[in-house]
Amino acid sequence: MSQSPTRQQPPVAAKRPVERAHHGDTFTDDYEWLREKENPDVVAHLEAENAYTDAVTAGQQGLREAIFAEIKERTEETDLSVPARKRGWWYFTRTAEGQQYAIHCRVAATDSGDPVVDWTPPVIEPGQPFEGEQVLLDGNAEAEGKPFFSLGGMAVTEDGNLLAYAEDNAGDERFTLRIKDLTTGELLPDVIEDVFYGLAFSPDGTRVYYTVVDESWRPHQIKSHLLGQDPTQDAVVLQEDDPGMWMGFDLSPDRRELLISIGNSEYSETHSLDLVDPLAAPRLLLGREAHILHGMDPVTIDGERSYLLTHNRNAVNNMVSLVRADEFTKPLADQRWATVFPHREDVKIEGTAVTATHAVVSVRQDTIERIQVLPLAGLGTPAQSPVVEPSFDEELYTCSLAGAEYESPLIRLAYTSFLVPPRIYDYTLATGELSLRKETPVKGRYDAGAYRAEREWATAADGTRIPLSVIRRREVERDGTNPVLVYGYGSYEMSMDPGFSIPRLSLLDRGVVFVIAHVRGGGELGRHWYDDGKKLAKKNSFSDFVVATEHVVTTGWADPQRVAAMGGSAGGLLMGAVANLAPQLYTAIIAQVPFVDALTSILDPDLPLSALEWEEWGNPITDSEVYAYMKSYTPYENIAAVPYPRIAAVTSFNDTRVLYVEPAKWVQRLREVGTGTEPIVLKIEMDGGHGGASGRYEAWKDRAWDYAFALDALGSTERI
């Protein structure tokens, strides 16, 4: 049992020591018993933690309500997305004031013979019905009476008559697949439990393909369900038994193939399933033994089937090659790969997409994601056309591909920056014309000119320059008096790209300088940036964040007594590590779903995703050097008798990616060993997953909670 808290005394979990022994090292864990999710003592302890957190942060309630109100007042609650055409329909989502979830809709498309006109979206007004509009799925109706609601995928048959959708009602990312007849509105009797993300129909609409996870929550099977058949009879299309490999699939742009990808962060394998032939079996295109990390897009040029291959074969930042389908039947050394985009040290190629006429390439240069386009005609030959890149005015922005339908003469681009709300453009492939379809409205007289976003560089001890994004109100000066919130992630080659945030305005308007530290382990500066922050170089991520924090202090952006830090998931590991490395630098730390007991988790291959993590952190089970290295930084095992700043660990009971037990144990150990007087709290959502509670209003409340905790610690509760 746990000792119940008084109003200001935290709950104290009982010590039930267990020993963990590896490579001659024994670690005694007093709180591992908190992993017993079904144990009433554990549930009671977590509820006591929530009660303590509520008591300690009760004075922040007014601030939380103010921030929530600001988010709500700035958001156009009744809105809709730009319609996107797929075959004979325009698909879009609506949101309505007072409703938590999106409503998925469509209207029939018409054809005039002018492709550009036919692919120009209809103008539909928010909150107003549109003639012929059909509701496919109302998330609010689906969520009624359920503790949690999230969609893991939707697919419509080629004829537009059937909808498959996957629904999660617990937050554990195990979905239930259902199929709806869109001509009648009725559900078919087919119900499949425990599916994962990703759905696709066969061209004739008689089969639906889906992914299944194993007991460790690893996608390991692709299955095919014949409509009307007992799901227990569903055929396994392909199965992956290596616990260190992840599996998924994509429908080819022309909807003729299912591309099945198996891989990890260092190499992959691709199979193709011919969807036109119902008797076809998966065909291996490029195997894992080649040790090439890659992705493929099938493309037909002059009647010949080929594959646009993004890969790292002799190209650390990737290159793009065109490979004829029959080349994959040869030994790798004998295959002919025609170069489309050569490797460059200063450009990371993120991936490709294709239409019937053009190739679209996503690249990253100078930390910025951007899109480049070129015709398929002459691709991979001396007659290949030069690339064209849509240009924008800002220095720090993100331009990504939002849609590329195979038959369309347009592609859809999503543009955003720290200062500009999300925009949707259609780009005409033949002419290069950009057409603005929508800019997300921001209410409350938002003025982008009242804010500034700038790039700065901190210098690490080894001379590496660390990029920082500094966002602030225009009138905030570099005078050493400002509150600062430093945010970071730094894992899995994920980049923290420029993007607009309505909730962040509530920080900026209270004088906070918001800083993103683009530490090593992310992907902002190419593959080497990732490699220099993983496995036996992981500590670079942590020291980079500390250097970034010191930079904003020494350059005058921050009052050294008013600096907070925030990060989530692997960024939560970052928070735990910097709390141990440099607790004196921070007034407060907010660790969201934090991966703070990393070594314990990765030592147990039966836990969700643990084996898949070996390519990111190393395998401490078999490698004593990796074990010792991880043990030297994993936050839970390196807590010291020092005064820690106030800390909030935020988690969810049903999270399958980072289990609740990690922050639960961490806060116990912090309170036990730390010598400070600042409160350390655990906030746990009992009906949520890795992203917290479901529903947009609940998400706003979660963000308001985190920001209020930081603002209260920084002494910045009033708007300037």
XYZ file of C-alpha atoms in Angstrom:
720
model
C 0.000 0.000 0.000
C 0.941 3.641 -0.349
C 0.821 6.226 2.371
C -2.042 8.580 1.527
C -1.108 12.236 1.069
C -2.188 15.083 3.222
C -2.917 18.324 1.407
C 0.767 19.170 1.034
C 2.513 15.827 1.613
C 3.051 13.551 -1.394
C 2.003 9.897 -1.380
C 4.796 7.523 -0.469
C 4.788 4.169 -2.245
C 5.772 1.089 -0.291
C 9.220 -0.312 -1.015
C 9.138 -3.847 -2.393
C 12.713 -4.437 -3.586
C 13.456 -6.557 -6.636
C 16.880 -7.125 -8.112
C 17.854 -6.816 -11.758
C 21.176 -8.388 -12.678
C 23.017 -7.983 -16.003
C 26.687 -8.076 -16.989
C 27.832 -8.421 -13.395
C 25.840 -5.391 -12.260
C 22.930 -5.646 -9.834
C 20.360 -2.890 -9.491
C 17.810 -2.927 -6.675
C 14.489 -1.416 -7.696
C 12.187 -0.568 -4.795
C 9.268 0.550 -6.942
C 9.063 -1.955 -9.788
C 5.863 -3.324 -8.226
C 4.066 -0.227 -9.494
C 4.087 -1.947 -12.899
C 1.239 -4.215 -11.670
C -1.523 -2.367 -13.496
C -4.353 -4.537 -12.190
C -3.177 -4.310 -8.565
C -5.680 -2.246 -6.518
C -2.782 -0.875 -4.461
C -1.230 0.544 -7.636
C -4.478 2.157 -8.750
C -4.984 3.616 -5.270
C -1.451 4.999 -5.306
C -1.941 6.653 -8.692
C -5.220 8.168 -7.551
C -3.401 9.505 -4.485
C -0.779 11.024 -6.787
C -3.514 12.813 -8.715
C -5.041 14.067 -5.479
C -1.669 15.430 -4.349
C -1.089 17.072 -7.710
C -4.527 18.684 -7.566
C -3.760 20.041 -4.105
C -0.300 21.368 -4.957
C -1.442 23.034 -8.181
C -4.848 24.248 -6.976
C -3.620 27.822 -7.117
C -3.001 27.427 -10.863
C -6.626 26.623 -11.647
C -7.522 30.196 -12.539
C -4.520 30.446 -14.841
C -5.427 27.142 -16.478
C -8.940 28.391 -17.097
C -7.587 31.635 -18.552
C -5.259 29.805 -20.952
C -8.022 27.415 -21.997
C -10.310 30.386 -22.644
C -7.607 32.072 -24.728
C -7.114 28.945 -26.848
C -10.856 28.663 -27.330
C -11.307 32.338 -28.151
C -8.552 32.230 -30.778
C -9.780 29.028 -32.425
C -12.398 28.992 -35.170
C -14.348 26.180 -33.565
C -16.816 25.789 -36.409
C -14.566 25.160 -39.383
C -13.786 22.668 -42.121
C -10.808 21.330 -44.033
C -10.164 22.022 -47.698
C -11.989 19.306 -49.676
C -9.644 16.724 -51.220
C -10.716 14.757 -54.282
C -10.414 10.989 -54.439
C -11.941 9.431 -57.527
C -15.520 10.725 -57.845
C -15.844 12.439 -54.473
C -14.619 15.451 -52.517
C -13.741 14.438 -48.936
C -13.454 16.888 -46.038
C -13.900 17.187 -42.281
C -16.019 19.594 -40.309
C -15.688 20.758 -36.720
C -18.499 22.417 -34.802
C -18.435 24.651 -31.754
C -18.944 22.644 -28.589
C -18.107 19.315 -30.218
C -14.919 17.417 -29.402
C -14.391 15.452 -32.609
C -14.303 15.904 -36.363
C -17.195 14.999 -38.653
C -16.035 13.244 -41.835
C -18.029 14.227 -44.920
C -18.055 14.117 -48.709
C -19.846 15.518 -51.745
C -19.910 14.162 -55.271
C -17.431 15.598 -57.774
C -18.320 16.607 -61.319
C -16.221 16.401 -64.472
C -16.205 19.139 -67.107
C -13.315 17.919 -69.214
C -10.952 20.582 -67.870
C -8.679 18.735 -65.405
C -7.624 21.813 -63.445
C -11.235 22.943 -63.037
C -12.329 19.429 -62.110
C -9.656 19.239 -59.402
C -10.372 22.685 -57.974
C -12.158 22.149 -54.640
C -15.700 23.400 -54.169
C -16.241 26.328 -51.826
C -18.065 25.034 -48.750
C -18.905 27.353 -45.882
C -18.221 26.361 -42.253
C -21.411 25.614 -40.363
C -23.532 25.642 -43.517
C -24.919 22.501 -45.166
C -23.810 21.852 -48.746
C -26.094 20.370 -51.349
C -25.549 16.634 -51.636
C -23.289 16.472 -48.573
C -23.017 13.045 -46.970
C -21.715 12.341 -43.469
C -19.415 9.327 -43.513
C -18.554 9.259 -39.825
C -19.437 11.622 -36.992
C -16.731 11.289 -34.370
C -18.986 12.873 -31.754
C -21.697 10.263 -32.261
C -19.133 7.467 -32.261
C -17.560 8.742 -29.029
C -20.861 9.091 -27.182
C -20.718 7.264 -23.842
C -17.129 6.083 -24.357
C -14.167 7.127 -22.168
C -11.862 7.611 -25.158
C -12.166 7.905 -28.924
C -9.536 7.940 -31.638
C -9.444 6.801 -35.256
C -6.550 4.668 -36.474
C -7.406 4.721 -40.157
C -10.155 5.111 -42.741
C -10.483 3.698 -46.263
C -13.182 3.837 -48.929
C -13.684 1.328 -51.745
C -12.986 2.340 -55.339
C -16.719 2.549 -56.078
C -17.236 4.744 -53.000
C -19.820 2.440 -51.434
C -18.012 1.043 -48.383
C -16.094 2.720 -45.565
C -13.654 0.844 -43.326
C -12.574 2.555 -40.119
C -10.595 1.586 -37.028
C -11.612 2.921 -33.611
C -9.795 2.983 -30.245
C -11.884 3.432 -27.088
C -9.172 2.961 -24.451
C -6.115 4.911 -25.594
C -3.984 1.772 -25.946
C -3.813 2.078 -29.758
C -5.469 -1.304 -30.292
C -8.299 -0.613 -32.685
C -11.585 -2.240 -33.637
C -12.188 -2.425 -37.394
C -15.721 -1.863 -38.666
C -17.165 -1.521 -42.152
C -20.037 0.770 -43.069
C -22.276 0.585 -46.143
C -22.374 4.197 -47.311
C -25.402 3.605 -49.511
C -27.568 2.580 -46.538
C -25.669 3.961 -43.548
C -25.700 0.508 -41.944
C -22.747 -1.320 -40.435
C -21.809 -4.666 -41.920
C -21.554 -7.577 -39.471
C -17.771 -7.706 -40.021
C -15.991 -6.628 -36.802
C -12.264 -7.253 -36.262
C -10.655 -6.562 -32.888
C -7.092 -5.551 -32.021
C -5.968 -4.136 -35.344
C -3.245 -1.514 -35.764
C -2.905 1.621 -37.889
C -3.430 1.393 -41.642
C -6.303 0.129 -43.800
C -6.720 -0.520 -47.527
C -9.378 -2.107 -49.727
C -8.686 -4.327 -52.720
C -9.618 -2.676 -56.047
C -12.840 -4.689 -56.273
C -13.844 -3.824 -52.691
C -14.230 -7.432 -51.582
C -11.214 -7.484 -49.265
C -9.754 -5.165 -46.657
C -6.112 -5.297 -45.610
C -5.026 -4.472 -42.071
C -2.118 -4.817 -39.629
C -1.985 -6.856 -36.418
C 0.346 -6.330 -33.444
C 1.848 -9.037 -31.264
C 1.891 -9.149 -27.461
C 4.724 -6.619 -27.339
C 2.639 -4.192 -29.457
C 4.885 -4.739 -32.493
C 3.153 -4.800 -35.902
C 4.013 -8.292 -37.110
C 1.271 -9.399 -39.519
C -0.515 -8.045 -42.568
C -3.885 -9.749 -42.921
C -6.573 -9.857 -45.566
C -10.248 -9.984 -44.608
C -12.808 -11.200 -47.136
C -16.042 -9.335 -46.477
C -18.642 -11.575 -44.891
C -16.059 -14.103 -43.737
C -15.422 -15.014 -40.098
C -12.413 -12.859 -39.075
C -10.785 -15.881 -37.456
C -10.351 -17.189 -41.003
C -8.549 -14.070 -42.260
C -5.492 -14.888 -44.315
C -2.023 -13.810 -43.217
C -0.514 -12.021 -46.194
C 2.896 -11.672 -44.586
C 4.324 -12.186 -41.100
C 7.515 -10.837 -39.538
C 8.992 -12.808 -36.640
C 12.111 -10.751 -35.916
C 11.286 -8.858 -32.688
C 13.496 -5.982 -33.818
C 11.572 -5.265 -37.026
C 8.463 -3.126 -37.579
C 5.894 -3.854 -40.300
C 3.469 -1.666 -42.237
C 2.020 -1.100 -45.686
C 1.009 1.567 -48.169
C -1.303 1.485 -51.144
C 0.511 2.443 -54.340
C -0.590 5.743 -55.901
C -2.264 3.939 -58.803
C -3.874 1.525 -56.326
C -2.488 -1.545 -58.130
C -0.031 -2.688 -55.455
C 0.255 -3.019 -51.721
C 3.791 -2.050 -50.706
C 4.719 -3.878 -47.494
C 7.658 -2.434 -45.600
C 9.569 -4.223 -42.850
C 12.369 -2.457 -41.065
C 13.968 -0.547 -38.247
C 15.849 2.735 -38.098
C 18.902 1.335 -39.899
C 17.700 -0.934 -42.731
C 14.495 -2.161 -44.313
C 12.867 -4.608 -46.688
C 10.059 -4.156 -49.219
C 7.542 -6.638 -50.619
C 4.907 -5.986 -53.275
C 1.455 -7.567 -53.416
C -0.337 -7.346 -56.771
C -3.876 -6.253 -55.903
C -5.188 -6.826 -59.415
C -4.544 -10.576 -59.154
C -6.526 -12.027 -56.206
C -4.301 -15.118 -56.220
C -1.027 -13.199 -56.065
C 1.455 -13.703 -53.231
C 3.812 -11.031 -51.885
C 6.947 -10.608 -53.992
C 10.233 -9.555 -52.402
C 11.720 -6.499 -54.090
C 14.635 -5.497 -51.863
C 15.629 -7.652 -48.898
C 17.059 -6.747 -45.521
C 20.289 -8.590 -46.226
C 21.266 -5.639 -48.435
C 21.239 -3.540 -45.245
C 19.764 -0.579 -47.130
C 17.302 1.795 -45.487
C 14.817 2.654 -48.218
C 11.304 3.449 -49.369
C 9.621 2.828 -52.712
C 6.971 4.352 -54.959
C 5.823 2.315 -57.983
C 5.670 4.347 -61.168
C 4.830 3.577 -64.792
C 6.871 5.472 -67.379
C 6.307 4.845 -71.106
C 4.336 1.737 -70.205
C 7.166 0.244 -68.138
C 6.752 -0.529 -64.432
C 9.544 0.873 -62.293
C 10.133 1.965 -58.723
C 11.265 5.338 -57.448
C 13.632 4.311 -54.684
C 14.725 6.609 -51.841
C 17.712 4.914 -50.226
C 20.962 5.294 -48.296
C 23.088 2.957 -50.418
C 26.433 4.780 -50.402
C 24.426 7.878 -49.524
C 24.165 8.741 -45.830
C 21.646 11.541 -46.509
C 19.773 9.414 -49.073
C 19.510 9.641 -52.825
C 16.742 8.749 -55.259
C 17.116 6.128 -57.974
C 14.794 4.756 -60.655
C 14.808 0.964 -60.835
C 12.900 -1.121 -63.374
C 10.742 -3.817 -61.797
C 12.611 -6.666 -63.480
C 15.927 -5.484 -62.027
C 14.860 -6.728 -58.590
C 14.963 -10.308 -59.870
C 18.750 -10.016 -60.235
C 21.440 -10.138 -57.554
C 21.908 -6.701 -56.000
C 25.371 -6.250 -57.504
C 23.949 -6.776 -61.003
C 20.992 -4.423 -60.692
C 20.978 -1.130 -62.602
C 19.809 1.837 -60.552
C 19.497 5.085 -62.501
C 20.204 8.194 -60.443
C 17.356 10.703 -60.214
C 18.520 12.758 -57.222
C 22.194 12.328 -56.331
C 23.441 12.340 -52.774
C 24.366 15.683 -51.240
C 26.070 16.324 -47.915
C 23.948 19.425 -47.287
C 20.547 18.017 -48.305
C 18.619 15.162 -46.678
C 16.083 13.471 -48.965
C 13.116 12.490 -46.820
C 11.012 10.636 -49.395
C 9.055 10.722 -52.632
C 5.540 10.589 -54.024
C 4.307 10.248 -57.589
C 1.353 11.206 -59.756
C 0.690 9.961 -63.273
C 2.933 12.714 -64.646
C 5.315 13.942 -61.940
C 7.615 12.933 -59.127
C 7.487 14.876 -55.872
C 10.463 14.843 -53.522
C 10.552 16.002 -49.915
C 13.968 17.357 -48.967
C 15.500 19.029 -45.939
C 18.095 21.745 -46.366
C 19.366 24.213 -43.762
C 17.025 22.480 -41.265
C 13.948 23.366 -43.390
C 11.619 20.831 -45.013
C 10.661 21.773 -48.562
C 9.128 20.219 -51.683
C 10.669 19.767 -55.137
C 8.882 18.620 -58.301
C 9.915 17.278 -61.714
C 8.168 15.483 -64.604
C 8.358 11.719 -64.989
C 9.277 12.108 -68.655
C 12.983 11.445 -69.045
C 13.385 10.534 -65.376
C 16.730 8.916 -64.660
C 18.097 9.746 -68.136
C 20.107 12.652 -69.589
C 16.750 14.090 -70.718
C 15.551 14.462 -67.119
C 14.063 17.900 -66.408
C 15.463 20.153 -63.682
C 13.627 20.243 -60.387
C 11.278 23.062 -59.513
C 10.762 24.189 -55.911
C 7.872 26.378 -54.764
C 9.369 29.359 -52.968
C 8.191 31.227 -49.891
C 9.218 34.464 -48.195
C 10.020 33.376 -44.631
C 13.367 32.098 -43.379
C 11.909 29.533 -40.962
C 8.990 27.571 -42.368
C 7.770 24.069 -43.174
C 6.405 23.044 -46.570
C 5.200 19.457 -46.774
C 3.175 17.352 -49.166
C -0.456 17.127 -48.056
C -1.824 15.182 -51.018
C -0.810 13.795 -54.403
C -3.633 11.908 -56.085
C -2.423 9.844 -59.003
C -4.814 11.281 -61.604
C -4.641 14.886 -60.420
C -2.949 17.737 -62.329
C -2.372 19.359 -58.921
C -0.570 18.443 -55.738
C -1.576 19.804 -52.370
C 0.980 21.490 -50.116
C 0.769 22.332 -46.423
C 2.680 25.430 -45.343
C 3.212 26.780 -41.854
C 5.742 28.666 -39.783
C 6.164 29.828 -36.209
C 4.239 32.997 -37.107
C 1.944 32.000 -39.993
C -1.058 29.740 -39.301
C -1.318 26.598 -41.445
C -2.021 27.259 -45.098
C -3.167 24.869 -47.792
C -1.966 25.475 -51.328
C -2.706 23.650 -54.562
C 0.307 23.558 -56.866
C -0.402 23.144 -60.588
C 2.162 20.684 -61.887
C 2.157 21.919 -65.478
C 2.641 25.616 -64.701
C 4.074 25.854 -61.178
C 1.195 28.096 -60.088
C 0.470 28.173 -56.347
C -3.179 28.659 -55.378
C -3.935 29.449 -51.742
C -6.996 27.447 -50.727
C -7.114 28.223 -47.007
C -5.276 29.822 -44.137
C -6.399 28.542 -40.767
C -8.190 31.465 -39.145
C -6.924 32.789 -35.824
C -9.494 34.874 -34.005
C -8.849 37.654 -31.534
C -7.142 40.009 -33.955
C -3.968 37.949 -34.239
C -1.146 39.991 -35.770
C 1.875 38.014 -36.971
C 3.849 41.263 -37.002
C 3.631 41.413 -33.215
C 5.941 38.393 -32.922
C 9.406 37.366 -34.030
C 10.979 33.998 -34.879
C 14.741 33.785 -35.312
C 17.474 31.208 -35.716
C 20.419 31.220 -33.326
C 23.290 28.788 -32.801
C 24.802 27.528 -29.579
C 28.229 25.896 -29.536
C 28.775 22.544 -27.834
C 31.994 21.607 -26.048
C 33.120 19.587 -29.078
C 32.601 22.608 -31.353
C 29.328 21.424 -32.859
C 26.878 24.249 -33.603
C 23.400 23.551 -32.216
C 20.496 25.305 -33.986
C 17.933 27.074 -31.821
C 14.584 28.542 -32.802
C 13.773 31.602 -30.687
C 10.142 32.796 -30.720
C 8.988 35.865 -28.795
C 6.857 38.946 -28.837
C 8.373 41.801 -30.823
C 8.832 44.064 -27.809
C 10.686 41.471 -25.724
C 14.329 42.485 -25.635
C 17.569 40.660 -24.970
C 18.058 42.277 -21.571
C 18.498 39.310 -19.222
C 15.098 39.700 -17.541
C 12.839 37.383 -19.546
C 11.220 34.098 -18.601
C 12.187 31.342 -21.033
C 10.742 27.921 -21.832
C 13.206 25.614 -23.613
C 11.661 22.704 -25.513
C 13.439 19.660 -26.952
C 13.069 16.138 -28.303
C 16.184 14.796 -30.041
C 15.470 11.157 -30.945
C 14.378 8.872 -33.797
C 15.586 11.382 -36.435
C 12.440 13.408 -35.771
C 12.780 17.103 -36.546
C 11.071 19.826 -34.554
C 10.025 21.807 -37.598
C 8.622 25.338 -37.643
C 4.893 25.271 -37.045
C 2.186 27.555 -35.771
C 0.597 26.982 -32.371
C -2.399 28.818 -30.957
C -1.703 27.614 -27.375
C 1.884 28.903 -27.595
C 0.525 32.445 -27.990
C -0.586 32.274 -24.358
C 3.060 31.862 -23.359
C 4.372 34.549 -25.678
C 1.741 37.031 -24.569
C 2.959 36.604 -20.993
C 6.451 37.627 -22.025
C 7.900 34.123 -22.304
C 10.627 33.510 -24.859
C 9.919 30.080 -26.366
C 13.095 28.310 -27.477
C 13.319 25.037 -29.392
C 16.689 23.334 -28.962
C 17.285 21.225 -32.083
C 19.633 18.823 -30.339
C 21.491 15.915 -31.889
C 19.387 12.783 -32.225
C 16.822 14.661 -34.296
C 16.918 14.998 -38.067
C 17.216 18.736 -38.586
C 20.715 18.665 -40.105
C 20.645 15.325 -41.891
C 21.393 11.739 -41.016
C 24.681 12.503 -39.245
C 22.740 14.736 -36.833
C 20.669 11.707 -35.896
C 23.605 9.301 -35.746
C 25.489 11.683 -33.455
C 22.663 11.513 -30.903
C 21.794 7.811 -30.689
C 23.227 4.618 -29.223
C 26.686 5.297 -27.766
C 26.424 8.987 -28.701
C 23.092 9.564 -26.961
C 24.568 11.815 -24.292
C 25.138 14.443 -26.984
C 21.382 15.077 -26.961
C 21.471 15.880 -23.263
C 24.592 18.034 -23.276
C 23.302 19.911 -26.349
C 20.141 20.844 -24.451
C 22.184 22.103 -21.498
C 24.387 24.134 -23.863
C 21.273 25.568 -25.525
C 19.941 26.598 -22.122
C 23.245 28.213 -21.165
C 23.247 30.038 -24.490
C 19.872 31.714 -23.945
C 21.078 32.821 -20.518
C 24.510 34.104 -21.514
C 23.193 35.900 -24.615
C 20.656 37.815 -22.574
C 17.399 36.181 -23.601
C 16.771 34.677 -20.183
C 16.742 35.667 -16.577
C 18.837 32.801 -15.165
C 16.330 32.368 -12.335
C 13.397 32.049 -14.756
C 14.126 29.153 -17.109
C 11.823 26.167 -17.551
C 12.257 23.056 -19.714
C 9.710 20.855 -21.449
C 9.759 17.672 -23.533
C 7.645 14.592 -24.137
C 8.136 10.857 -24.693
C 11.800 10.534 -25.759
C 11.875 14.259 -25.032
C 10.780 13.260 -21.533
C 13.916 11.142 -21.290
C 15.763 14.303 -22.292
C 14.046 16.150 -19.435
C 14.994 13.475 -16.909
C 18.584 13.458 -18.106
C 19.042 17.247 -17.956
C 17.401 17.301 -14.528
C 20.267 15.092 -13.367
C 22.920 16.849 -15.443
C 22.146 20.463 -14.589
C 19.250 20.838 -12.146
C 20.517 24.272 -11.148
C 19.699 25.709 -14.584
C 15.941 25.192 -14.350
C 13.155 26.676 -12.314
C 10.747 23.990 -13.495
C 10.694 20.923 -15.729
C 7.617 19.475 -17.421
C 8.173 15.894 -18.582
C 5.303 14.639 -20.734
C 4.828 10.840 -20.987
C 8.534 10.596 -20.123
C 10.747 7.638 -21.044
C 12.676 7.926 -17.776
C 13.280 4.258 -16.927
C 14.730 3.439 -20.321
C 17.186 0.757 -19.255
C 14.617 -1.338 -17.384
C 12.232 -1.184 -20.339
C 14.755 -2.055 -23.023
C 16.130 -4.938 -20.965
C 12.726 -6.627 -21.199
C 11.990 -7.622 -24.825
C 8.456 -8.657 -23.842
C 7.485 -5.090 -22.982
C 5.814 -3.006 -25.698
C 8.267 -1.929 -28.399
C 11.388 -2.779 -26.359
C 13.093 -4.946 -28.978
C 12.376 -2.338 -31.647
C 14.291 0.191 -29.569
C 17.601 -1.645 -29.865
C 18.422 0.158 -33.125
C 17.911 3.498 -31.376
C 19.631 2.966 -28.040
C 21.628 -0.251 -28.516
C 20.941 -3.674 -27.027
C 21.894 -3.715 -23.344
C 20.934 -7.376 -23.034
C 23.766 -8.644 -25.204
C 26.202 -5.713 -25.148
C 27.833 -4.838 -21.832
C 29.147 -1.540 -23.209
C 25.630 -0.450 -24.164
C 24.371 -1.564 -20.756
C 26.994 0.482 -18.917
C 26.420 3.508 -21.151
C 22.648 3.450 -20.719
C 22.991 2.901 -16.991
C 25.123 6.029 -16.813
C 22.342 8.266 -18.151
C 18.931 6.613 -17.668
C 17.172 9.168 -15.439
C 15.634 6.821 -12.864
C 18.971 5.241 -11.955
C 20.971 8.480 -11.796
C 18.949 10.561 -9.363
C 21.307 12.289 -6.954
C 21.095 13.942 -3.537
C 20.776 17.431 -5.041
C 18.030 20.052 -4.972
C 15.856 19.418 -8.024
C 13.609 22.130 -9.471
C 9.855 21.725 -9.359
C 8.944 18.894 -11.703
C 5.689 17.740 -13.271
C 5.555 14.277 -14.812
C 2.479 13.930 -17.011
C 1.378 10.492 -18.204
C -1.553 8.227 -19.122
C -2.611 4.934 -17.582
C -3.221 3.213 -20.942
C -0.154 4.499 -22.774
C 1.422 1.593 -24.671
C 4.464 3.509 -25.917
C 5.826 4.753 -22.588
C 4.213 2.885 -19.714
C 2.818 4.927 -16.804
C 5.093 3.036 -14.422
C 8.181 4.886 -15.616
C 7.165 8.360 -14.402
C 5.409 6.817 -11.381
C 8.680 5.257 -10.216
C 10.710 8.312 -11.198
C 8.764 10.770 -9.049
C 8.992 8.416 -6.054
C 12.753 8.217 -6.380
C 13.114 11.977 -6.974
C 11.258 12.744 -3.758
C 13.172 10.115 -1.810
C 16.696 11.065 -2.899
C 16.486 14.723 -3.905
C 17.291 17.317 -1.265
C 15.213 20.214 -2.579
C 11.947 21.656 -1.308
C 10.207 22.229 -4.635
C 7.154 20.029 -5.316
C 7.470 17.043 -7.635
C 4.098 15.931 -8.968
C 2.642 13.161 -11.101
C -0.442 13.882 -13.197
C -1.927 10.739 -14.712
C -4.842 10.578 -17.151
C -6.672 7.378 -16.217
C -8.564 7.137 -19.549
C -5.899 8.300 -21.985
C -3.072 7.059 -24.176
C 0.280 8.371 -25.361
C -1.315 11.612 -26.517
C -3.330 12.106 -23.343
C -7.112 12.300 -23.215
C -9.079 12.296 -26.456
C -11.069 15.195 -27.873
C -9.841 18.652 -28.838
C -11.184 20.411 -25.743
C -9.507 17.861 -23.485
C -6.269 18.376 -25.415
C -6.573 22.140 -24.847
C -7.082 21.538 -21.126
C -3.968 19.350 -21.049
C -1.930 22.036 -22.785
C -3.308 24.694 -20.448
C -2.306 22.545 -17.452
C 1.281 22.167 -18.680
C 1.657 25.832 -19.561
C 0.120 27.020 -16.293
C 2.593 24.855 -14.357
C 5.471 26.463 -16.253
C 4.132 30.023 -16.059
C 3.466 29.772 -12.345
C 7.053 28.639 -11.750
C 8.394 31.400 -13.993
C 6.349 34.083 -12.275
C 4.736 35.038 -15.578
C 1.051 34.608 -14.985
C -0.123 37.982 -16.314
C -0.372 38.990 -19.963
C 1.898 41.830 -21.008
